[in-house]
Coordinates of C-alpha atoms in Angstrom, one line a residue:
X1 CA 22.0 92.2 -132.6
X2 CA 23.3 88.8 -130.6
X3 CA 27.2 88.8 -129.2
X4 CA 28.1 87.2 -132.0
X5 CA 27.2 89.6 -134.8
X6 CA 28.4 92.3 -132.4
X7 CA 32.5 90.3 -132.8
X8 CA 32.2 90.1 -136.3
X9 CA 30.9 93.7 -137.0
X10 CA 34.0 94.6 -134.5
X11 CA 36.4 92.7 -136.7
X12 CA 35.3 93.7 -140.0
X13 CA 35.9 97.3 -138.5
X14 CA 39.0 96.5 -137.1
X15 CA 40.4 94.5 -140.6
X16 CA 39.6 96.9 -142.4
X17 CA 41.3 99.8 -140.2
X18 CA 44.5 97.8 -139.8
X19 CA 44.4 97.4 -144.1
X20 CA 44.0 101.1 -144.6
X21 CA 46.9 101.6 -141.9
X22 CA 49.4 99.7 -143.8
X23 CA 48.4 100.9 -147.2
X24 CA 48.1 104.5 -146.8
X25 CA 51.8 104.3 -145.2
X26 CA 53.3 101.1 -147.3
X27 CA 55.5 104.0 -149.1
X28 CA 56.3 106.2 -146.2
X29 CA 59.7 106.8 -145.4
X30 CA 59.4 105.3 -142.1
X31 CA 56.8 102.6 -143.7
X32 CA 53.6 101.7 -142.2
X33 CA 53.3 102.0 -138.2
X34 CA 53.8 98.7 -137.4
X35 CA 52.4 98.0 -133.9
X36 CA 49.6 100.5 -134.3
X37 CA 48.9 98.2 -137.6
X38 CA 49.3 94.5 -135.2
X39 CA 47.4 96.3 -132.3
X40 CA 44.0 96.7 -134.3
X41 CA 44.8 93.4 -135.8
X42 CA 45.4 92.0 -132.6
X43 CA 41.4 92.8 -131.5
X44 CA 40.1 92.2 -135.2
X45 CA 41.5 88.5 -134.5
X46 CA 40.4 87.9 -130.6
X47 CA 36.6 89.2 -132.3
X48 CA 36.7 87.0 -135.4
X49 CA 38.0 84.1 -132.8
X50 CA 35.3 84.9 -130.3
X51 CA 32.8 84.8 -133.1
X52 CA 33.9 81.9 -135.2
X53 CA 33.9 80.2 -132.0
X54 CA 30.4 80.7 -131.6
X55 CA 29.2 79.0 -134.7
X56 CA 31.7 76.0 -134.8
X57 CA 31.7 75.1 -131.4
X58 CA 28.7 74.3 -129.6
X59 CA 27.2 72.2 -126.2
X60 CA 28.0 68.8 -127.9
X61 CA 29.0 69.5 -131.3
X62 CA 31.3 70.9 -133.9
X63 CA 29.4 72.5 -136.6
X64 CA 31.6 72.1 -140.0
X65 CA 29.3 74.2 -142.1
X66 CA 30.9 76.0 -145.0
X67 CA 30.8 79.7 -143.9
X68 CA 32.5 78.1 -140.6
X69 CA 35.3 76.6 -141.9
X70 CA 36.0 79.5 -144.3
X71 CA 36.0 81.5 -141.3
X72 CA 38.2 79.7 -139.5
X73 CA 40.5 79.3 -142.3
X74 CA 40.7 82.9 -142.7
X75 CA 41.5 83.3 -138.9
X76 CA 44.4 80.6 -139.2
X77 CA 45.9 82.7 -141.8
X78 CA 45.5 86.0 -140.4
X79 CA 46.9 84.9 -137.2
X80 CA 49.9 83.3 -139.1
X81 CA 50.8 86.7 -141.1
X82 CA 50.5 88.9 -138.0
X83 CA 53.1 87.0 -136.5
X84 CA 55.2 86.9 -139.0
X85 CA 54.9 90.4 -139.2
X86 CA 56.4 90.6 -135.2
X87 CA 59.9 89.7 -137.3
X88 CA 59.6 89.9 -141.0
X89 CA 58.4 92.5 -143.3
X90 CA 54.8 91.4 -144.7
X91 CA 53.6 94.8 -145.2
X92 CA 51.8 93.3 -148.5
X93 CA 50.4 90.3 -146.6
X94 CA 48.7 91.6 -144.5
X95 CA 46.3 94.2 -146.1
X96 CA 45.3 91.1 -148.4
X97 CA 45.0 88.8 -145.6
X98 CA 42.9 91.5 -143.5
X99 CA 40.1 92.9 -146.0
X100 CA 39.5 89.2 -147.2
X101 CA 38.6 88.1 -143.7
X102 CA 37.1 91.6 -142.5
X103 CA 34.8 90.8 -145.5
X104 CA 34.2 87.4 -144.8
X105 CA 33.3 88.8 -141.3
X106 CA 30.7 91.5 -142.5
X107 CA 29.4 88.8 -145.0
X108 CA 28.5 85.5 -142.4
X109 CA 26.1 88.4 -140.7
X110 CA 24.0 87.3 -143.6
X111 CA 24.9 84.2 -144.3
X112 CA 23.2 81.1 -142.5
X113 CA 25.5 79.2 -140.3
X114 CA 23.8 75.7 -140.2
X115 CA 24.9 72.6 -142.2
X116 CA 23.0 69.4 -143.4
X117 CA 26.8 67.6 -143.1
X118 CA 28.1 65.7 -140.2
X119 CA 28.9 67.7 -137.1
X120 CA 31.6 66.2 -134.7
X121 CA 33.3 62.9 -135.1
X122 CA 35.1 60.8 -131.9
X123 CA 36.9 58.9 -135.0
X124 CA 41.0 59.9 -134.0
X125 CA 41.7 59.0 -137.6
X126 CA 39.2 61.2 -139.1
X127 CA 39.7 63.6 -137.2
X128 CA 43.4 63.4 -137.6
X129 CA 42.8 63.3 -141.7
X130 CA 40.9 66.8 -140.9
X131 CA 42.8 68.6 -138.6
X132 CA 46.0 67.9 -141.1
X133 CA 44.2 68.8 -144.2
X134 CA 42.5 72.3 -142.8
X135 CA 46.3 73.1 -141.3
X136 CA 48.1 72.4 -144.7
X137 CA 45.5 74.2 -146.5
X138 CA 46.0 77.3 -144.6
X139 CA 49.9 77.1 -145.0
X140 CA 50.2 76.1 -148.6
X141 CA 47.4 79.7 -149.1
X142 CA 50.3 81.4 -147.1
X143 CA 52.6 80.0 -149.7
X144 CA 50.5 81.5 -152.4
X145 CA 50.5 84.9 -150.9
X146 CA 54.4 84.4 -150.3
X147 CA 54.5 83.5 -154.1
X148 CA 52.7 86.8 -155.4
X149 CA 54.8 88.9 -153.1
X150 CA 57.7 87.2 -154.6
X151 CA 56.3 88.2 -158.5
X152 CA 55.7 91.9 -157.2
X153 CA 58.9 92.4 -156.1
X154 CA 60.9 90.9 -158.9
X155 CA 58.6 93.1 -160.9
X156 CA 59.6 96.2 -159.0
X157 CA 63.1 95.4 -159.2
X158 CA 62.9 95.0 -163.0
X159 CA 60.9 98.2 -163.6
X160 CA 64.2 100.1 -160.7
X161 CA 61.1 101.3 -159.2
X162 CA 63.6 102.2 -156.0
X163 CA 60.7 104.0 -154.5
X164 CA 58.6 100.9 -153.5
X165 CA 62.0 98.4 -153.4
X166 CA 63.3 100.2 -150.4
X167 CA 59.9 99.8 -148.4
X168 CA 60.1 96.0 -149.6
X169 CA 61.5 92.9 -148.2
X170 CA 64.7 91.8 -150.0
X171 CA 63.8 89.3 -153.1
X172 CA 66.0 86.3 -152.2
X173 CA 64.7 86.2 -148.3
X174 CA 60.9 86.2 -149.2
X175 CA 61.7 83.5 -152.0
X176 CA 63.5 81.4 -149.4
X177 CA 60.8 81.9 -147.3
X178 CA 58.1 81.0 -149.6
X179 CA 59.6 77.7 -150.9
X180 CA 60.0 76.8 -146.7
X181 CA 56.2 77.2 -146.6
X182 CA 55.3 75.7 -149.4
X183 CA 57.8 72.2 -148.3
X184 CA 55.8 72.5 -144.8
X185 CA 52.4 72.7 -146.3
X186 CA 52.8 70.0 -148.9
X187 CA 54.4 67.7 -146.2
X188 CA 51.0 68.3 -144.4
X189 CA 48.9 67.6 -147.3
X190 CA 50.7 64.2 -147.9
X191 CA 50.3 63.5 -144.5
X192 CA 46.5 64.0 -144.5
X193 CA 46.5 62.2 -147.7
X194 CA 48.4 59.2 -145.9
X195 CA 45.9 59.3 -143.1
X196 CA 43.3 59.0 -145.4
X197 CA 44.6 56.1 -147.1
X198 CA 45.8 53.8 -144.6
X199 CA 42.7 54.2 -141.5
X200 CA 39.6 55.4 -144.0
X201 CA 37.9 52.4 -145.3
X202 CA 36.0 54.5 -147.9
X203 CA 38.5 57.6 -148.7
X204 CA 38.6 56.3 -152.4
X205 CA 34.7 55.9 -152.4
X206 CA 33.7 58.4 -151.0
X207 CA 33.7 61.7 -152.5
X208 CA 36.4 60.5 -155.0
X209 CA 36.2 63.7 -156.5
X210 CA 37.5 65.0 -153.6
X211 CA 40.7 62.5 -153.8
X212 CA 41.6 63.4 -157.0
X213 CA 41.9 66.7 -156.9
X214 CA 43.4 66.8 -153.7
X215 CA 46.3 63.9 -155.3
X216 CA 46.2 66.2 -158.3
X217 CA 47.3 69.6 -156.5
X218 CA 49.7 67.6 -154.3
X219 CA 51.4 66.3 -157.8
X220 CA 51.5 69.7 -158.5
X221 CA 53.1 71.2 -155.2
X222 CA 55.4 68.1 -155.2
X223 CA 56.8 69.3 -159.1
X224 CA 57.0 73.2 -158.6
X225 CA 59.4 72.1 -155.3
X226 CA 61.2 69.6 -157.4
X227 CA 61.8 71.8 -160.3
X228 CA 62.8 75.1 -157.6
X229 CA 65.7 72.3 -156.0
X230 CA 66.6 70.8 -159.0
X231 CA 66.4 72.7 -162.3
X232 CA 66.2 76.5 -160.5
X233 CA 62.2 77.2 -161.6
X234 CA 61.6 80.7 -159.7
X235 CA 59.3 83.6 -160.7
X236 CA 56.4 83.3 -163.1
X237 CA 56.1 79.5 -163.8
X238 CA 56.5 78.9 -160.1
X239 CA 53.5 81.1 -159.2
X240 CA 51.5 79.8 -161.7
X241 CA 52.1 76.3 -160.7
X242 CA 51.0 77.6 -156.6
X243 CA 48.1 79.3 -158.4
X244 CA 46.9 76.0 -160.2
X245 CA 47.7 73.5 -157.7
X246 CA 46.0 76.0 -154.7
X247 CA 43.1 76.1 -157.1
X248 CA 42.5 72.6 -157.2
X249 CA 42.6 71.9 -153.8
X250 CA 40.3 74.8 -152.9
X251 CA 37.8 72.9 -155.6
X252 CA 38.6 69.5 -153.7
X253 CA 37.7 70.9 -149.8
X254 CA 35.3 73.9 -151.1
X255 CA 34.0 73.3 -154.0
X256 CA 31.0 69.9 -153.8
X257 CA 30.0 71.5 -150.2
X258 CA 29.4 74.9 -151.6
X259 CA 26.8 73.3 -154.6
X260 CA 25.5 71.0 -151.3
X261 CA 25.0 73.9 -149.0
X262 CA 24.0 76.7 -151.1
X263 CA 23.5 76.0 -154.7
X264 CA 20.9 72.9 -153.7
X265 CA 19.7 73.7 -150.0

């Protein structure tokens, strides 16, 4: 077993550790041990760094396979939750956020790491048009997690479950929180989009699909914040909307590479 396997063993184990250590104590009195929970996060994330380091960065090249940029995109967001959990309460974030990349972890052991796409770039512009896409992506799936906590507590507070409301972040906090997110992350996504249009000669022609899904979910972020700021949309409808518009643009960045890479390889 090479280093690299050995990191993301160790932060599948560690992932999956912190999970249990939230959930087993999410309805404590005292609530889940918080920096127990952040410290085996804390060396679940410097493994699945080490190790998504390994496959994406190389001697002169940055390989942009699939499996790689999932992984970092899990990374992103688990290092985003844990520090939010240093201030707010995220107790539900962060089991989600964990197990999906502790599994993502234990799954690239046996999934190949090498891509038939481009690997590194010197373009600034494309580059730029990357970086800004693969950051707003990561906040706008923050903003989806943000938008189910948001449904489960309204839920809980309908039901008078007091039990699980006291362990729970108040409602109108977390919603304030989540429609912050989502503004930053669609402002990114129109910035990428902007990048795209103005310095890419062919970012209409090429992979067009791609554009028009990504245009599509941004028309979709763009109306769920215009209908929170101006006619008061909140609970259901909102997360629906998230759900919809986080779908497409998963199919617009995910979805062609994963029939490229591993339905036709």
């Amino acid at each position: 077993m090479d280093f690299s396997s050995i990191f993301s063993l160790t932060a599948f184990v560690c992932y999956i550790m912190a999970s249990i250590a939230v959930v087993v104590r999410l309805f404590h009195p005292k609530g889940p041990n918080i920096v127990k929970v952040l410290f085996i996060g804390s060396i679940a994330i410097i493994s699945h760094t080490l190790s998504t380091g390994h496959f994406l960065f190389s001697a002169q090249s940055v390989n942009f396979a699939l499996p790689n940029v999932i992984s970092l995109v899990t990374l992103i967001i688990c290092l985003s939750i844990t520090a939010l959990a240093l201030k707010y309460k995220v107790n539900l974030l962060l089991p989600v956020a964990y197990v999906f990349a502790g599994l993502w972890q234990l799954a690239s052991l046996f999934i190949p790491h090498e891509s038939n796409m481009p690997l590194v770039t010197t373009d600034f512009a494309v580059a730029s048009h990357v970086i800004l896409a693969l950051i707003a992506y990561c906040i706008l799936i923050i903003a989806m997690l943000f938008a189910f906590q948001v449904t489960y507590i309204n839920m809980k507070l309908k039901d008078k479950n007091l039990l699980a409301v006291n362990h729970l972040p108040p409602l109108m906090q977390v919603e304030g929180q989540l429609f912050a997110i989502l503004a930053i992350g669609t402002l990114g996504l129109v910035l990428s989009q902007l990048v795209g249009f103005i310095f890419l000669q062919d970012f209409l022609t090429n992979n067009a699909h791609k554009t028009v899904l990504s245009l599509l979910a941004l028309v979709l972020y763009c109306f769920t914040l215009w209908g929170h700021f101006k006619q008061g949309w909140r609970g259901h409808r909102v997360l629906m909307l998230i759900i919809s518009a986080t779908t497409l643009l998963t199919l617009a960045y995910f979805g062609s590479r994963f029939v490229k890479e591993f339905l036709l390889s």
